[in-house]
Amino acid sequence: MTKFDIKTPSGFPEFTPAQERMRHHWIAVIQRVFEQYGFGPVTTPLVEREENLLGKGGNPKEMYVLKRLHDEAGDTSHSGNALRFDHTVPLALYVARHRNEIAFPFKRYSIGPVFRGERAQKGRFRQFDQCDIDIVGMESLDIKNDALVVAVMVQIFEQLNIGDFIIRINNRKLLIGFFEELLGITDAEEVKAIMDVFDDLEKTKKTDITKRLVALGLKEDDIGKIYGFLEGGDFAALAEGCEENSLFLQGWNELSTVFISLKQMGVNPKRYKHDFSIVRGLDYYTGSVYETNLVNYPELGSICSGGRYEDLASVFTQKNMPGVGISIGLTRLLWQLFDAEILKPVEMSSASYMIIPMDDSEETVAHAYTVARVLREKGAGVDLYLEDGKMKKKFAYAEKLKIPNVVVIGEDEVKENCFVVKEMETGEQKVVKL
Amino acid sequence: MTKFDIKTPSGFPEFTPAQERMRHHWIAVIQRVFEQYGFGPVTTPLVEREENLLGKGGNPKEMYVLKRLHDEAGDTSHSGNALRFDHTVPLALYVARHRNEIAFPFKRYSIGPVFRGERAQKGRFRQFDQCDIDIVGMESLDIKNDALVVAVMVQIFEQLNIGDFIIRINNRKLLIGFFEELLGITDAEEVKAIMDVFDDLEKTKKTDITKRLVALGLKEDDIGKIYGFLEGGDFAALAEGCEENSLFLQGWNELSTVFISLKQMGVNPKRYKHDFSIVRGLDYYTGSVYETNLVNYPELGSICSGGRYEDLASVFTQKNMPGVGISIGLTRLLWQLFDAEILKPVEMSSASYMIIPMDDSEETVAHAYTVARVLREKGAGVDLYLEDGKMKKKFAYAEKLKIPNVVVIGEDEVKENCFVVKEMETGEQKVVKL
C-alpha cells in the first residue's frame, strides 16, 4: 500500500468528473450572461501583499500567508505575501493599479478561488470559487446600476434552471434612518451594533436576538416596533415617523429608483422583492443590499449577495470610487445542491459522439479518424476510443461517460464510405454518407 | 498619498483589461478545442498535502507552503499544505482519489494557475497558468493517443492565428537506444546524465556542451557523431548500427505510429516534424516527447511541450497508469507575445453594442432598456451607459472600450419606437424598427 494520505487537505474540496462537468456548465452560463451585459473579465493574482489585504478588511485569523519550504539565506523576496480572501480587495488594487487603462464606470467580473483559513466543517471551505460582478464609478455612479446587477443575476439563475428563487433588496440608508428616528440613535457605531444583531435574525432564535438588543440598551417596546418593521409591517405607518429624516428619504429614493428600473428593464417581478429585514453585516455597504434565496430550499441560506459601497479604494488611491457589486458563492452553492441531491449530475463527457473502431486495421482506424474530423468540423464534440479490446469493453466506456450517440466503424462502413450513428437512449440508427 | 505599495507582488503578474480580454479569448478557444476532442474539465484544489507534492517530484526550494498569519494555539489543521507546482501531480492524486468514478482512458484538461517560488525575473513568474491535456490509461494506453494530443494542439494554434508554428516530435526510447548502441552505455543514470546535457543544447554554446560531455567521459569522436545525429543526420546511416537494439526499435515503431496516425487524422503536415534533438529533461517521460516553436519567433522557446509517461501515479495507488500529456504555458506565452508586440490587444469590452440614453427622462431610459433587452435576446453583448453627463463623455467611454456599434436613444427614437445603430468604424447608420 502507498504510504501517502491522498485525500485533499481538509477544507479544500474537489468534484467528481460528472459534478465538475455541471460546475463547468454553470460557469459557462454565468460568464456568458456577464459578458452579454458588458462586464469584462479581470483575473488578479491569487497572491497579494499581506499589508494590502490587511489594510482593507482582511481577517488576520483567516489569512493564509506564503512561505517557501526551504528558504535560501537572505532571500526575503517571497515574504509578506498572502492569498486573497475575496475579489473585492483585489478589485480595489486593480483599479488603483490600472486607473488610466480603465474606462469608467468599470464593469468587471471575476470568477475564481478565494481562500479563508476558517475551521473546516461540512459545507464550509477554505478554498472556494466566487463569481463577482462590480460596477465601479469614478467620483460618482448612477443608482440605476444598482438595478442592473440584479437584472444580471435574475438572468443567470433563470438560465441555470434551479427552480424558484427570489432576490431580496433593501437599502441601508433607509434602515439607518429608521433606527435614528425610532430610537433617537445618531451614533453610527451604535446603529451598526444594532444592525449586526439583526443580521443574525434568520439564523438565531428571536428570544436571543431580543436579549442582545436589550443588552445594547434598547427598550422592549422599541424592539417590538423594529420586529414589526423588519417583518414587513405597513410601510405607510412606518414612514410617517421618518419622513423628515434625510437619510431615510435618500434611502427611499434610491430603493424606488432600483424598483422602477427593474420594472423598466422587464425583469420578471416574481424574481425580486423589497425585504426590510436584509441588513448585510459587512461594513462597507452603504446603500442597496441584496440577498438571494431558493424559494423551495430556504435552508441553503443566501446564494447570491452584495450591495452598494461608497468607497472602494480610498486606502489605495486618492480618487473616490463608489461601486455596486453582487456575488455568487459558486462552490458552496454547488456543493449544497449536490449534497442535498437537488442537482444530480450524470453526464461526464463533453462529447456528443463516441466513435469506436471495431478492429485495429489501418483502414478502419483511418476511417474512424475521418468520421471524427467531419463531425468536429460541424462543431460537435467527438470522443474516439483507440484502445485494443473487446467490443463490450468499448461500449462500457461510452456507457459510463453517458455519451448520447455511438458510431461503430467496421469493414462495411469503410467499404460504403459512410457511418452509422446509434442514439443510445432510443436505440435508433441513422446512416450518414460521407 | 497612500501608505500602501499597491504593486502586485514580484513574480505575480496581471494583465490590463485589453490584454485580459485577449487571454480570455485564448482560453475560450483552447477550452472549446479540448472539449471537441472529448477532454473533460478537472479542477483540483490549488492546495495539496506537502508530502504528496514532494513525493512526486516537487522541488522543496520552489514550493510555497501555507501558514495562517495568526495561528490559534494547538490548531494544526492548517499545517503541512502547499500550493501545487504543476497539474500533473494533482492529476495523479485525482485519478487515485476518483478511480472508480472515472472511465479509462481518462481524457481530462486542466486550465489554471500553478506556483513556483523561483527567482523573479523578466518573463519568469511565480504564478502562471498552464493549460494541460492528458490521456491516462488503466494498465495500458494505445500509442495512437500520442498522435491525438498533437492533433489537438495543432487545431488550437491554428485557431489562435499566431502564425507559423511547428510541433517537433521525438521518442526517448529511440534516443536511449542510440546512446546505448553508439557509446555502449547501458546504465540508465549515465544515459540520463548525457541526455540532460543535450537538453540544454538550444540555450547553451556548443563548446560548453562539448566540455560537459567530455567531463562525463565521452570521446570527442563520439560527441561528433551525436551532434550529427541530433542535427538530423542521415537516418539510414544512423539506424544501421542500431537495428539490433530493442529499445531503439521500439522507439522507432512508436514514432512511426505517431506519424502514420497524424497523417490519417488529416493534420496539416507542415505543423509537425520529427526532430532528433528534442530530449525533454523531465525524468518521467519515457516515449514520445514534444516541443512547439513559433517559426518566426524561435527566441520565445517552446510554447507547448509534453510527452508519454509510463507511470503516472504508482506512489499514490497500486494501479499502473501510463499516460500522455501536453501543455501550453499560457501566461508566459501571452506575456512574451504582448511584450514583443507580436500581439497588440485593443478590444476592451465583450459588448458589440453600446447604448447611450441622450437624457435622463423616464421614457428615454426605459426605451434604452428595451433596446438593450432586444439585442441581448438575439445573443449580442450590450453595454448601457447610465451616467448623467455630456454626450462627449458618453461617446468617449464607447471609444475607449472600442465598442464597434453605438446606439443613441433620444426623443425621436422613443416616438418612432425604433433605434439607430451607428457602426463606429465606417460611420454608417442603420435604423431598426422595434
Short mmCIF file of C-alpha atoms in Angstrom, two decimals, chain A residues 46-416:
data_model
loop_
_atom_site.label_atom_id
_atom_site.label_comp_id
_atom_site.label_asym_id
_atom_site.label_seq_id
_atom_site.Cartn_x
_atom_site.Cartn_y
_atom_site.Cartn_z
CA LEU A 46 -4.16 34.84 -6.16
CA VAL A 47 -1.38 36.35 -4.09
CA GLU A 48 -1.24 39.95 -2.87
CA ARG A 49 0.89 41.85 -0.39
CA GLU A 50 -0.16 40.94 3.13
CA GLU A 51 -0.42 44.57 4.26
CA ASN A 52 -2.72 45.45 1.35
CA LEU A 53 -5.12 42.64 2.27
CA LEU A 54 -5.00 43.57 5.95
CA GLY A 55 -5.39 47.26 5.08
CA LYS A 56 -8.83 46.66 3.64
CA GLY A 57 -10.68 44.34 5.94
CA GLY A 58 -8.62 41.15 5.83
CA ASN A 59 -9.08 39.00 8.93
CA PRO A 60 -5.60 38.01 10.16
CA LYS A 61 -7.03 34.91 11.83
CA GLU A 62 -8.24 33.57 8.48
CA MET A 63 -5.43 34.77 6.26
CA TYR A 64 -3.01 32.35 4.60
CA VAL A 65 0.50 33.70 4.10
CA LEU A 66 3.04 32.05 1.80
CA LYS A 67 6.38 30.70 2.95
CA ARG A 68 8.88 28.85 0.85
CA LEU A 69 9.52 25.39 2.20
CA HIS A 70 13.29 25.81 2.06
CA ASP A 71 14.15 29.46 2.02
CA GLU A 72 17.60 30.40 0.91
CA ALA A 73 19.51 32.55 3.35
CA GLY A 74 18.83 36.21 2.85
CA ASP A 75 16.16 35.78 0.17
CA THR A 76 13.24 37.76 1.55
CA SER A 77 11.56 38.39 -1.81
CA HIS A 78 8.97 35.72 -1.10
CA SER A 79 7.91 37.11 2.29
CA GLY A 80 4.93 39.23 3.19
CA ASN A 81 2.55 37.80 0.61
CA ALA A 82 -0.81 36.19 1.30
CA LEU A 83 -3.68 34.51 -0.55
CA ARG A 84 -6.65 36.74 -1.41
CA PHE A 85 -9.76 36.21 0.71
CA ASP A 86 -12.25 37.81 -1.69
CA HIS A 87 -12.39 39.50 -5.11
CA THR A 88 -13.18 42.98 -3.76
CA VAL A 89 -9.82 43.93 -2.28
CA PRO A 90 -8.02 42.73 -5.44
CA LEU A 91 -10.54 44.80 -7.46
CA ALA A 92 -9.68 47.87 -5.38
CA LEU A 93 -5.99 47.23 -6.04
CA TYR A 94 -6.65 46.56 -9.74
CA VAL A 95 -8.47 49.86 -10.32
CA ALA A 96 -5.75 51.69 -8.40
CA ARG A 97 -3.05 49.96 -10.48
CA HIS A 98 -4.75 50.36 -13.88
CA ARG A 99 -6.72 53.57 -13.42
CA ASN A 100 -5.58 55.08 -16.69
CA GLU A 101 -6.26 51.97 -18.76
CA ILE A 102 -9.81 51.63 -17.46
CA ALA A 103 -12.97 53.24 -18.87
CA PHE A 104 -15.30 54.23 -16.04
CA PRO A 105 -17.85 53.12 -15.00
CA PHE A 106 -15.77 49.96 -14.93
CA LYS A 107 -17.88 46.82 -15.39
CA ARG A 108 -15.80 43.80 -14.49
CA TYR A 109 -16.37 40.21 -13.46
CA SER A 110 -14.09 37.85 -11.58
CA ILE A 111 -14.66 34.13 -11.35
CA GLY A 112 -12.19 32.14 -9.30
CA PRO A 113 -10.98 30.87 -5.97
CA VAL A 114 -10.57 32.81 -2.74
CA PHE A 115 -9.07 31.47 0.50
CA ARG A 116 -10.15 31.69 4.11
CA GLY A 117 -8.49 29.75 6.90
CA GLU A 118 -11.72 29.04 8.72
CA ARG A 119 -12.45 26.00 10.85
CA ALA A 120 -13.22 23.28 8.30
CA GLN A 121 -16.75 21.93 8.60
CA LYS A 122 -19.45 20.45 6.42
CA GLY A 123 -20.22 22.85 3.58
CA ARG A 124 -17.62 25.39 4.76
CA PHE A 125 -14.48 25.56 2.70
CA ARG A 126 -11.05 27.10 2.92
CA GLN A 127 -10.82 27.47 -0.86
CA PHE A 128 -13.98 28.29 -2.79
CA ASP A 129 -14.99 29.93 -6.05
CA GLN A 130 -16.75 33.27 -6.03
CA CYS A 131 -18.35 34.80 -9.13
CA ASP A 132 -18.41 38.56 -8.71
CA ILE A 133 -19.60 41.44 -10.81
CA ASP A 134 -19.00 45.03 -9.85
CA ILE A 135 -19.62 48.39 -11.48
CA VAL A 136 -17.13 50.96 -10.25
CA GLY A 137 -17.62 54.65 -10.93
CA MET A 138 -15.04 57.45 -10.94
CA GLU A 139 -16.25 60.03 -8.39
CA SER A 140 -19.91 59.00 -8.87
CA LEU A 141 -22.09 56.13 -10.02
CA ASP A 142 -25.75 56.35 -11.02
CA ILE A 143 -28.13 54.43 -8.78
CA LYS A 144 -29.67 52.72 -11.83
CA ASN A 145 -26.60 50.49 -11.85
CA ASP A 146 -27.90 49.01 -8.58
CA ALA A 147 -30.80 47.60 -10.62
CA LEU A 148 -28.58 46.40 -13.46
CA VAL A 149 -26.59 43.98 -11.29
CA VAL A 150 -29.86 42.50 -10.03
CA ALA A 151 -31.11 42.06 -13.61
CA VAL A 152 -27.90 40.18 -14.45
CA MET A 153 -28.33 37.75 -11.57
CA VAL A 154 -32.01 37.12 -12.37
CA GLN A 155 -30.99 36.28 -15.94
CA ILE A 156 -28.32 33.84 -14.69
CA PHE A 157 -30.49 31.96 -12.21
CA GLU A 158 -33.28 31.68 -14.77
CA GLN A 159 -30.85 30.17 -17.28
CA LEU A 160 -29.42 27.81 -14.68
CA ASN A 161 -32.86 26.33 -14.13
CA ILE A 162 -32.63 25.85 -10.39
CA GLY A 163 -36.31 26.47 -9.67
CA ASP A 164 -37.92 29.36 -7.88
CA PHE A 165 -35.60 31.99 -6.46
CA ILE A 166 -36.04 35.47 -5.15
CA ILE A 167 -33.59 38.35 -4.79
CA ARG A 168 -34.46 40.38 -1.71
CA ILE A 169 -33.47 44.01 -1.84
CA ASN A 170 -33.11 46.59 0.87
CA ASN A 171 -31.30 49.86 1.46
CA ARG A 172 -29.08 50.53 4.43
CA LYS A 173 -29.71 54.29 4.43
CA LEU A 174 -33.40 53.50 4.87
CA LEU A 175 -32.61 51.21 7.78
CA ILE A 176 -30.19 53.57 9.48
CA GLY A 177 -32.64 56.46 9.06
CA PHE A 178 -35.34 54.37 10.62
CA PHE A 179 -33.20 53.41 13.60
CA GLU A 180 -32.20 57.03 14.09
CA GLU A 181 -35.80 58.19 14.01
CA LEU A 182 -37.29 55.39 16.10
CA LEU A 183 -34.56 55.11 18.71
CA GLY A 184 -33.01 58.52 18.51
CA ILE A 185 -29.60 56.94 17.96
CA THR A 186 -27.36 59.03 15.76
CA ASP A 187 -24.05 57.41 16.63
CA ALA A 188 -23.03 55.32 13.61
CA GLU A 189 -21.26 52.74 15.78
CA GLU A 190 -24.37 52.18 17.87
CA VAL A 191 -26.56 51.80 14.80
CA LYS A 192 -24.05 49.37 13.36
CA ALA A 193 -24.05 47.28 16.56
CA ILE A 194 -27.82 47.02 16.38
CA MET A 195 -27.81 46.18 12.68
CA ASP A 196 -25.24 43.45 13.24
CA VAL A 197 -27.63 41.82 15.71
CA PHE A 198 -30.46 41.95 13.18
CA ASP A 199 -28.20 40.49 10.53
CA ASP A 200 -28.31 37.27 12.59
CA LEU A 201 -32.13 37.24 12.66
CA GLU A 202 -32.50 34.37 10.16
CA LYS A 203 -30.07 32.06 11.86
CA THR A 204 -30.76 32.89 15.53
CA LYS A 205 -33.77 32.46 17.84
CA LYS A 206 -35.82 35.62 18.30
CA THR A 207 -35.51 35.44 22.09
CA ASP A 208 -31.72 35.52 21.79
CA ILE A 209 -31.90 38.49 19.42
CA THR A 210 -34.14 40.30 21.90
CA LYS A 211 -31.69 39.61 24.76
CA ARG A 212 -28.79 41.01 22.75
CA LEU A 213 -30.78 44.13 21.84
CA VAL A 214 -31.79 44.71 25.47
CA ALA A 215 -28.10 44.39 26.35
CA LEU A 216 -27.41 47.16 23.82
CA GLY A 217 -29.83 49.37 25.78
CA LEU A 218 -32.98 49.06 23.66
CA LYS A 219 -36.43 49.14 25.24
CA GLU A 220 -38.69 46.09 24.75
CA ASP A 221 -41.33 48.38 23.27
CA ASP A 222 -38.95 49.68 20.60
CA ILE A 223 -37.73 46.16 19.89
CA GLY A 224 -41.33 45.17 19.17
CA LYS A 225 -41.67 48.05 16.73
CA ILE A 226 -38.46 47.02 14.99
CA TYR A 227 -39.67 43.44 14.59
CA GLY A 228 -42.86 44.79 13.08
CA PHE A 229 -40.82 46.89 10.71
CA LEU A 230 -38.39 44.18 9.69
CA GLU A 231 -41.16 41.67 9.19
CA GLY A 232 -42.69 43.95 6.61
CA GLY A 233 -45.19 45.93 8.64
CA ASP A 234 -47.29 48.60 6.99
CA PHE A 235 -44.85 50.88 5.25
CA ALA A 236 -47.05 53.97 5.32
CA ALA A 237 -47.39 53.76 9.10
CA LEU A 238 -43.67 53.29 9.39
CA ALA A 239 -42.70 56.10 7.06
CA GLU A 240 -44.92 58.50 8.94
CA GLY A 241 -42.41 58.99 11.69
CA CYS A 242 -39.42 59.07 9.35
CA GLU A 243 -40.39 61.38 6.53
CA GLU A 244 -38.28 64.19 7.96
CA ASN A 245 -35.18 62.05 8.24
CA SER A 246 -32.88 62.86 5.33
CA LEU A 247 -31.07 59.51 5.38
CA PHE A 248 -34.39 57.66 5.38
CA LEU A 249 -35.63 59.74 2.45
CA GLN A 250 -32.45 59.27 0.48
CA GLY A 251 -32.65 55.52 1.03
CA TRP A 252 -36.26 55.56 -0.01
CA ASN A 253 -35.47 57.41 -3.24
CA GLU A 254 -32.66 55.03 -4.06
CA LEU A 255 -34.80 51.99 -3.41
CA SER A 256 -37.58 53.45 -5.57
CA THR A 257 -35.14 54.04 -8.43
CA VAL A 258 -33.97 50.44 -8.21
CA PHE A 259 -37.54 49.11 -8.36
CA ILE A 260 -38.62 51.44 -11.16
CA SER A 261 -35.52 50.48 -13.15
CA LEU A 262 -36.08 46.76 -12.67
CA LYS A 263 -39.61 47.17 -13.96
CA GLN A 264 -38.44 49.18 -16.97
CA MET A 265 -35.78 46.58 -17.69
CA GLY A 266 -38.53 43.99 -18.00
CA VAL A 267 -37.19 41.80 -15.18
CA ASN A 268 -39.77 39.22 -14.07
CA PRO A 269 -41.34 40.82 -10.94
CA LYS A 270 -41.58 37.41 -9.26
CA ARG A 271 -37.80 37.31 -9.03
CA TYR A 272 -37.23 40.24 -6.68
CA LYS A 273 -38.86 41.95 -3.74
CA HIS A 274 -38.23 44.53 -1.10
CA ASP A 275 -37.38 42.99 2.26
CA PHE A 276 -36.82 45.25 5.25
CA SER A 277 -35.00 42.53 7.12
CA ILE A 278 -31.99 42.41 4.80
CA VAL A 279 -29.16 44.08 6.68
CA ARG A 280 -25.85 42.58 5.39
CA GLY A 281 -23.25 42.68 8.10
CA LEU A 282 -20.32 43.92 6.06
CA ASP A 283 -19.20 47.39 6.97
CA TYR A 284 -18.56 48.70 3.54
CA TYR A 285 -22.14 48.53 2.22
CA THR A 286 -23.74 51.95 2.34
CA GLY A 287 -26.93 51.77 0.23
CA SER A 288 -28.60 48.95 -1.69
CA VAL A 289 -28.12 45.48 -0.24
CA TYR A 290 -29.12 42.14 -1.79
CA GLU A 291 -29.61 38.56 -0.72
CA THR A 292 -30.96 35.69 -2.80
CA ASN A 293 -32.75 32.55 -1.71
CA LEU A 294 -34.06 29.44 -3.38
CA VAL A 295 -37.76 29.53 -2.53
CA ASN A 296 -38.04 25.76 -2.08
CA TYR A 297 -34.76 25.42 -0.21
CA PRO A 298 -34.56 28.31 2.27
CA GLU A 299 -32.21 26.17 4.40
CA LEU A 300 -29.42 26.80 1.87
CA GLY A 301 -29.26 30.43 3.03
CA SER A 302 -28.33 33.26 0.70
CA ILE A 303 -26.82 32.01 -2.57
CA CYS A 304 -26.00 35.42 -4.03
CA SER A 305 -25.43 38.66 -2.13
CA GLY A 306 -23.99 42.10 -2.48
CA GLY A 307 -24.66 45.80 -2.34
CA ARG A 308 -23.60 49.37 -2.96
CA TYR A 309 -20.46 50.83 -1.39
CA GLU A 310 -19.34 54.46 -1.41
CA ASP A 311 -15.65 53.87 -1.07
CA LEU A 312 -13.90 51.06 -2.92
CA ALA A 313 -10.29 52.07 -2.89
CA SER A 314 -9.52 55.18 -0.83
CA VAL A 315 -6.82 53.33 1.09
CA PHE A 316 -5.00 52.65 -2.20
CA THR A 317 -5.70 55.81 -4.24
CA GLN A 318 -6.86 59.37 -3.67
CA LYS A 319 -9.72 59.00 -6.14
CA ASN A 320 -13.22 58.49 -4.84
CA MET A 321 -14.69 55.37 -6.39
CA PRO A 322 -18.18 54.26 -5.43
CA GLY A 323 -19.45 50.95 -6.73
CA VAL A 324 -22.09 48.28 -6.62
CA GLY A 325 -21.45 44.55 -6.73
CA ILE A 326 -23.07 41.18 -6.31
CA SER A 327 -21.54 37.75 -5.96
CA ILE A 328 -22.47 34.08 -6.29
CA GLY A 329 -20.79 31.71 -3.84
CA LEU A 330 -20.37 29.04 -6.50
CA THR A 331 -18.52 26.23 -4.72
CA ARG A 332 -20.68 26.41 -1.63
CA LEU A 333 -23.89 26.55 -3.66
CA LEU A 334 -23.00 23.64 -5.95
CA TRP A 335 -21.73 21.58 -3.03
CA GLN A 336 -25.02 22.11 -1.20
CA LEU A 337 -27.10 21.29 -4.28
CA PHE A 338 -25.11 18.07 -4.85
CA ASP A 339 -25.19 17.13 -1.18
CA ALA A 340 -28.96 17.60 -0.90
CA GLU A 341 -29.39 15.81 -4.25
CA ILE A 342 -31.23 18.78 -5.68
CA LEU A 343 -28.78 18.51 -8.59
CA LYS A 344 -27.76 15.02 -9.68
CA PRO A 345 -25.09 15.27 -12.35
CA VAL A 346 -24.67 12.20 -14.57
CA GLU A 347 -23.15 13.50 -17.80
CA MET A 348 -19.39 13.04 -17.73
CA SER A 349 -18.25 13.93 -21.21
CA SER A 350 -18.29 16.98 -23.42
CA ALA A 351 -18.63 14.66 -26.42
CA SER A 352 -21.98 14.02 -28.08
CA TYR A 353 -20.44 11.33 -30.31
CA MET A 354 -18.34 8.34 -29.35
CA ILE A 355 -16.51 6.71 -32.24
CA ILE A 356 -15.44 3.10 -31.85
CA PRO A 357 -13.28 1.35 -34.44
CA MET A 358 -14.25 -2.38 -34.46
CA ASP A 359 -10.75 -3.53 -35.27
CA ASP A 360 -7.21 -2.21 -35.32
CA SER A 361 -6.69 -2.35 -39.09
CA GLU A 362 -5.23 0.70 -40.76
CA GLU A 363 -8.33 1.21 -42.97
CA THR A 364 -10.80 1.03 -40.08
CA VAL A 365 -8.83 3.40 -37.86
CA ALA A 366 -8.23 5.86 -40.71
CA HIS A 367 -11.97 5.87 -41.47
CA ALA A 368 -12.73 6.47 -37.77
CA TYR A 369 -10.40 9.49 -37.82
CA THR A 370 -12.16 10.84 -40.90
CA VAL A 371 -15.61 10.48 -39.34
CA ALA A 372 -14.37 12.20 -36.18
CA ARG A 373 -12.97 15.07 -38.23
CA VAL A 374 -16.16 15.52 -40.22
CA LEU A 375 -18.29 15.65 -37.07
CA ARG A 376 -15.92 18.03 -35.29
CA GLU A 377 -15.90 20.35 -38.29
CA LYS A 378 -19.67 20.61 -37.79
CA GLY A 379 -18.99 21.75 -34.23
CA ALA A 380 -19.75 18.50 -32.39
CA GLY A 381 -17.70 17.12 -29.51
CA VAL A 382 -16.30 13.74 -30.53
CA ASP A 383 -14.54 11.15 -28.43
CA LEU A 384 -12.56 8.39 -30.10
CA TYR A 385 -11.85 5.02 -28.48
CA LEU A 386 -8.37 3.96 -29.59
CA GLU A 387 -7.66 1.00 -27.30
CA ASP A 388 -7.49 -2.58 -28.45
CA GLY A 389 -10.02 -4.93 -26.84
CA LYS A 390 -13.47 -6.47 -26.83
CA MET A 391 -16.47 -4.52 -28.13
CA LYS A 392 -18.13 -4.96 -24.75
CA LYS A 393 -15.38 -3.00 -23.06
CA LYS A 394 -15.57 -0.27 -25.69
CA PHE A 395 -19.34 0.12 -25.23
CA ALA A 396 -18.92 0.14 -21.46
CA TYR A 397 -16.70 3.21 -21.82
CA ALA A 398 -19.35 5.12 -23.83
CA GLU A 399 -22.00 3.95 -21.37
CA LYS A 400 -20.07 5.09 -18.30
CA LEU A 401 -19.47 8.52 -19.84
CA LYS A 402 -23.15 8.78 -20.90
CA ILE A 403 -22.23 9.83 -24.41
CA PRO A 404 -25.57 10.04 -26.27
CA ASN A 405 -24.50 8.85 -29.75
CA VAL A 406 -22.22 5.95 -30.62
CA VAL A 407 -20.67 5.36 -34.05
CA VAL A 408 -19.12 1.93 -34.65
CA ILE A 409 -16.69 1.77 -37.57
CA GLY A 410 -16.08 -1.59 -39.26
CA GLU A 411 -15.32 -3.01 -42.70
CA ASP A 412 -18.79 -2.20 -44.06
CA GLU A 413 -18.53 1.47 -43.18
CA VAL A 414 -15.11 1.66 -44.81
CA LYS A 415 -16.42 -0.06 -47.97
CA GLU A 416 -19.56 2.11 -48.22
#
